[in-house]
Amino acid sequence: MSNTCLTQYYFEGPADEIRNFGNQLLWTFSQYPFEEADEDDKSQLSPEEYEQHFVNIVEVLEMPAVFDPRGFVQTRITEDAYCPLPKGELSLHFHTESAWGPAQDIWDYALKKWAPHSRYYYYAEEFGVAGVWTNDLEGKYFSWDYVIYANLSEKIPAIIREALSQNFIAPALEDGYHEHCTYWKEAALRKALLTFLPYPEWSTEDLFYVVDKDLSRCMQKLDSYLRFYRVQYLG
């Protein structure tokens, strides 16, 4: 079994290239209609998992090699997924689910074939081993510095619950993969941590370390868990 990596992508480039990129993906998915799947696949996979699987993209692209084809495009590509940009450019946004990492080799190859003057920004989460990472160095789409992955029971002291329930910059996310995620700029997280670790002389990294390591162990007695992840910047 592999750990699940959830990734968001924004593809940007000349409008005609991004439209071609999206249309090529839609054509690819149309070649594998869920209605024609065998009964085993229908019982185990959603239409998105079957039709929008990475293997289908790899086959159409005739990729000579792929690092790991396990994964699929989670979201449907509709008109709402596109957004106009200045200077005649366009963006296309969608989410994927993959094994361990964000399958950059597939998207690098797809852009080379279908949109050679375009680029993409991504943000990926794999909380089991790898953590969280992005290539968005300027914070154009993904501007947070830390992610808190938590399940806070009613036994948690109010000061901790309140501190970690405000001032994050992206909405709290709850789904089948994580109990509760919040996304923070460093200054806001430091302020929150100082409310229950009143040591302003400590660096943010020291506060982060104590909470992540020491407080997290105490959380088990309170039927809770709390993990902190610093966003890694990778190409």
Short mmCIF file of C-alpha atoms in Angstrom, two decimals:
data_model
loop_
_atom_site.label_atom_id
_atom_site.label_comp_id
_atom_site.label_asym_id
_atom_site.label_seq_id
_atom_site.Cartn_x
_atom_site.Cartn_y
_atom_site.Cartn_z
CA MET A 1 0.00 0.00 0.00
CA SER A 2 1.21 3.49 -0.79
CA ASN A 3 0.52 6.66 1.15
CA THR A 4 -1.88 9.06 -0.49
CA CYS A 5 -0.55 12.37 -1.78
CA LEU A 6 -3.15 15.07 -2.46
CA THR A 7 -2.00 17.79 -4.84
CA GLN A 8 -3.44 21.00 -6.23
CA TYR A 9 -2.20 22.31 -9.58
CA TYR A 10 -2.46 25.62 -11.40
CA PHE A 11 -1.30 25.39 -15.02
CA GLU A 12 -0.56 28.75 -16.64
CA GLY A 13 0.39 29.83 -20.12
CA PRO A 14 -0.84 31.18 -23.46
CA ALA A 15 -4.61 30.78 -23.61
CA ASP A 16 -4.52 28.54 -26.70
CA GLU A 17 -1.96 26.22 -25.09
CA ILE A 18 -3.83 25.88 -21.80
CA ARG A 19 -7.08 25.23 -23.68
CA ASN A 20 -5.30 22.60 -25.73
CA PHE A 21 -3.86 21.05 -22.58
CA GLY A 22 -7.30 20.85 -20.94
CA ASN A 23 -8.95 19.58 -24.12
CA GLN A 24 -6.30 16.90 -24.58
CA LEU A 25 -6.97 15.68 -21.05
CA LEU A 26 -10.73 15.65 -21.65
CA TRP A 27 -10.25 13.72 -24.91
CA THR A 28 -8.00 11.24 -23.09
CA PHE A 29 -10.56 10.66 -20.35
CA SER A 30 -13.32 10.20 -22.95
CA GLN A 31 -11.44 7.21 -24.38
CA TYR A 32 -12.01 5.27 -21.14
CA PRO A 33 -15.73 5.62 -20.35
CA PHE A 34 -16.73 4.26 -16.98
CA GLU A 35 -19.77 2.59 -18.58
CA GLU A 36 -17.40 0.23 -20.40
CA ALA A 37 -15.47 -0.74 -17.28
CA ASP A 38 -15.74 -4.33 -16.07
CA GLU A 39 -17.82 -5.10 -13.01
CA ASP A 40 -14.80 -5.39 -10.69
CA ASP A 41 -13.60 -1.91 -11.61
CA LYS A 42 -17.08 -0.47 -11.28
CA SER A 43 -17.40 -1.90 -7.79
CA GLN A 44 -14.00 -0.63 -6.65
CA LEU A 45 -13.43 2.66 -8.50
CA SER A 46 -15.27 5.93 -8.92
CA PRO A 47 -15.82 7.26 -12.46
CA GLU A 48 -12.98 9.77 -11.88
CA GLU A 49 -10.59 7.06 -10.71
CA TYR A 50 -11.31 4.96 -13.78
CA GLU A 51 -11.62 7.57 -16.54
CA GLN A 52 -9.08 10.10 -15.24
CA HIS A 53 -6.39 7.66 -14.12
CA PHE A 54 -2.75 8.58 -14.70
CA VAL A 55 -2.25 5.36 -16.68
CA ASN A 56 -4.66 6.65 -19.31
CA ILE A 57 -2.66 9.87 -19.64
CA VAL A 58 0.63 7.97 -19.82
CA GLU A 59 -0.70 5.70 -22.58
CA VAL A 60 -2.00 8.55 -24.72
CA LEU A 61 1.26 10.48 -24.28
CA GLU A 62 3.26 7.32 -25.09
CA MET A 63 5.63 8.16 -22.27
CA PRO A 64 8.78 6.03 -22.51
CA ALA A 65 9.01 5.76 -18.72
CA VAL A 66 7.06 6.90 -15.67
CA PHE A 67 8.13 6.95 -12.04
CA ASP A 68 4.78 5.88 -10.54
CA PRO A 69 1.48 5.88 -12.49
CA ARG A 70 -0.74 5.23 -9.49
CA GLY A 71 -3.13 8.16 -9.23
CA PHE A 72 -5.88 10.10 -10.95
CA VAL A 73 -7.27 13.58 -11.51
CA GLN A 74 -9.83 13.98 -8.73
CA THR A 75 -11.76 16.92 -10.12
CA ARG A 76 -13.60 17.24 -13.40
CA ILE A 77 -12.22 19.76 -15.90
CA THR A 78 -15.09 22.16 -16.55
CA GLU A 79 -15.26 25.79 -17.64
CA ASP A 80 -15.10 26.80 -13.98
CA ALA A 81 -11.60 25.30 -13.77
CA TYR A 82 -10.25 27.99 -16.13
CA CYS A 83 -9.39 31.55 -15.14
CA PRO A 84 -8.25 34.37 -17.47
CA LEU A 85 -4.89 35.98 -16.68
CA PRO A 86 -3.23 39.20 -17.93
CA LYS A 87 -1.44 39.35 -21.28
CA GLY A 88 -3.70 36.81 -22.95
CA GLU A 89 -2.80 33.97 -20.65
CA LEU A 90 -5.07 31.44 -18.97
CA SER A 91 -4.88 29.17 -15.94
CA LEU A 92 -6.34 25.71 -15.36
CA HIS A 93 -6.84 24.41 -11.81
CA PHE A 94 -7.48 20.84 -10.67
CA HIS A 95 -6.68 18.37 -7.89
CA THR A 96 -5.06 14.95 -8.07
CA GLU A 97 -4.61 11.95 -5.82
CA SER A 98 -1.40 9.98 -6.27
CA ALA A 99 1.02 7.61 -4.55
CA TRP A 100 3.65 9.17 -2.29
CA GLY A 101 4.30 12.29 -4.38
CA PRO A 102 2.75 14.59 -7.01
CA ALA A 103 3.77 12.70 -10.18
CA GLN A 104 5.63 15.66 -11.65
CA ASP A 105 7.17 13.55 -14.41
CA ILE A 106 3.73 13.01 -15.96
CA TRP A 107 2.83 16.71 -15.90
CA ASP A 108 6.25 17.79 -17.12
CA TYR A 109 5.90 15.47 -20.09
CA ALA A 110 2.28 16.47 -20.74
CA LEU A 111 3.22 20.16 -20.88
CA LYS A 112 6.14 19.41 -23.18
CA LYS A 113 3.77 17.69 -25.61
CA TRP A 114 0.59 19.78 -25.27
CA ALA A 115 1.59 23.19 -23.90
CA PRO A 116 5.35 23.74 -24.36
CA HIS A 117 5.36 27.43 -23.42
CA SER A 118 3.36 26.91 -20.24
CA ARG A 119 4.23 26.17 -16.61
CA TYR A 120 2.56 24.93 -13.46
CA TYR A 121 2.48 25.58 -9.73
CA TYR A 122 1.63 22.82 -7.30
CA TYR A 123 1.05 22.21 -3.61
CA ALA A 124 1.21 18.63 -2.29
CA GLU A 125 0.38 16.96 1.03
CA GLU A 126 1.47 13.49 2.14
CA PHE A 127 1.18 13.44 5.90
CA GLY A 128 2.37 9.88 6.48
CA VAL A 129 6.05 10.29 5.54
CA ALA A 130 6.96 13.14 3.22
CA GLY A 131 5.06 16.13 4.62
CA VAL A 132 3.98 19.10 2.52
CA TRP A 133 5.76 20.84 -0.33
CA THR A 134 5.34 23.23 -3.23
CA ASN A 135 7.23 24.83 -6.11
CA ASP A 136 5.36 28.13 -5.62
CA LEU A 137 8.30 30.11 -4.20
CA GLU A 138 6.58 33.48 -4.55
CA GLY A 139 3.34 32.34 -2.94
CA LYS A 140 1.25 33.19 -5.97
CA TYR A 141 -1.33 30.49 -5.26
CA PHE A 142 -0.07 28.76 -2.11
CA SER A 143 1.18 31.36 0.34
CA TRP A 144 1.17 29.56 3.69
CA ASP A 145 4.34 28.57 5.55
CA TYR A 146 2.99 25.90 7.91
CA VAL A 147 0.21 23.32 8.02
CA ILE A 148 -1.35 22.00 11.24
CA TYR A 149 -2.81 18.51 10.97
CA ALA A 150 -4.89 17.79 14.05
CA ASN A 151 -7.78 16.16 15.80
CA LEU A 152 -8.61 18.18 18.92
CA SER A 153 -10.95 16.47 21.35
CA GLU A 154 -13.09 18.22 23.95
CA LYS A 155 -10.39 17.41 26.53
CA ILE A 156 -7.97 19.90 24.98
CA PRO A 157 -7.46 23.03 27.16
CA ALA A 158 -9.48 25.96 25.84
CA ILE A 159 -6.39 28.17 25.43
CA ILE A 160 -4.88 25.70 22.96
CA ARG A 161 -8.11 25.12 21.07
CA GLU A 162 -8.79 28.84 20.72
CA ALA A 163 -5.24 29.67 19.66
CA LEU A 164 -5.30 27.06 16.91
CA SER A 165 -8.79 27.95 15.69
CA GLN A 166 -8.15 31.46 14.40
CA ASN A 167 -5.82 33.53 12.20
CA PHE A 168 -5.03 30.83 9.66
CA ILE A 169 -5.09 32.09 6.08
CA ALA A 170 -6.84 29.23 4.27
CA PRO A 171 -10.10 27.59 5.34
CA ALA A 172 -9.95 24.63 7.67
CA LEU A 173 -10.10 21.44 5.62
CA GLU A 174 -11.81 18.28 6.80
CA ASP A 175 -12.23 15.18 4.67
CA GLY A 176 -11.57 11.47 4.58
CA TYR A 177 -7.82 11.92 4.58
CA HIS A 178 -7.29 14.41 7.37
CA GLU A 179 -9.33 15.15 10.42
CA HIS A 180 -8.59 18.86 10.45
CA CYS A 181 -6.06 20.96 8.56
CA THR A 182 -5.32 24.66 8.83
CA TYR A 183 -2.83 26.73 6.83
CA TRP A 184 -0.72 29.44 8.44
CA LYS A 185 1.70 32.25 7.74
CA GLU A 186 4.67 32.11 10.09
CA ALA A 187 3.84 35.33 11.99
CA ALA A 188 0.29 34.22 12.75
CA LEU A 189 1.40 30.78 13.89
CA ARG A 190 4.09 32.27 16.12
CA LYS A 191 1.49 34.51 17.76
CA ALA A 192 -0.79 31.52 18.35
CA LEU A 193 1.99 29.42 19.88
CA LEU A 194 3.06 32.21 22.22
CA THR A 195 -0.40 32.23 23.82
CA PHE A 196 0.32 28.88 25.48
CA LEU A 197 4.12 28.86 25.30
CA PRO A 198 4.94 32.37 26.62
CA TYR A 199 8.61 32.46 25.64
CA PRO A 200 9.02 35.40 23.22
CA GLU A 201 12.80 35.03 23.33
CA TRP A 202 12.48 31.66 21.59
CA SER A 203 12.71 31.49 17.83
CA THR A 204 9.69 30.34 15.87
CA GLU A 205 11.56 27.14 15.06
CA ASP A 206 12.07 26.42 18.78
CA LEU A 207 8.40 27.04 19.55
CA PHE A 208 7.49 24.87 16.61
CA TYR A 209 9.79 22.07 17.81
CA VAL A 210 8.48 22.01 21.38
CA VAL A 211 4.85 21.96 20.29
CA ASP A 212 5.41 19.42 17.54
CA LYS A 213 7.46 17.01 19.67
CA ASP A 214 6.66 17.52 23.34
CA LEU A 215 3.08 18.75 23.29
CA SER A 216 2.13 16.18 20.66
CA ARG A 217 3.09 13.37 23.04
CA CYS A 218 0.84 14.83 25.74
CA MET A 219 -2.02 14.97 23.26
CA GLN A 220 -2.37 11.19 23.31
CA LYS A 221 -3.63 11.35 26.90
CA LEU A 222 -6.26 13.83 25.74
CA ASP A 223 -7.54 11.62 22.90
CA SER A 224 -6.06 14.06 20.40
CA TYR A 225 -3.15 14.50 18.05
CA LEU A 226 -1.38 17.52 16.70
CA ARG A 227 1.27 17.63 14.00
CA PHE A 228 3.01 20.63 12.48
CA TYR A 229 4.50 20.71 9.00
CA ARG A 230 6.71 23.39 7.51
CA VAL A 231 6.12 23.81 3.79
CA GLN A 232 9.14 22.61 1.81
CA TYR A 233 9.99 24.45 -1.39
CA LEU A 234 10.98 22.13 -4.19
CA GLY A 235 11.24 22.43 -7.93
#
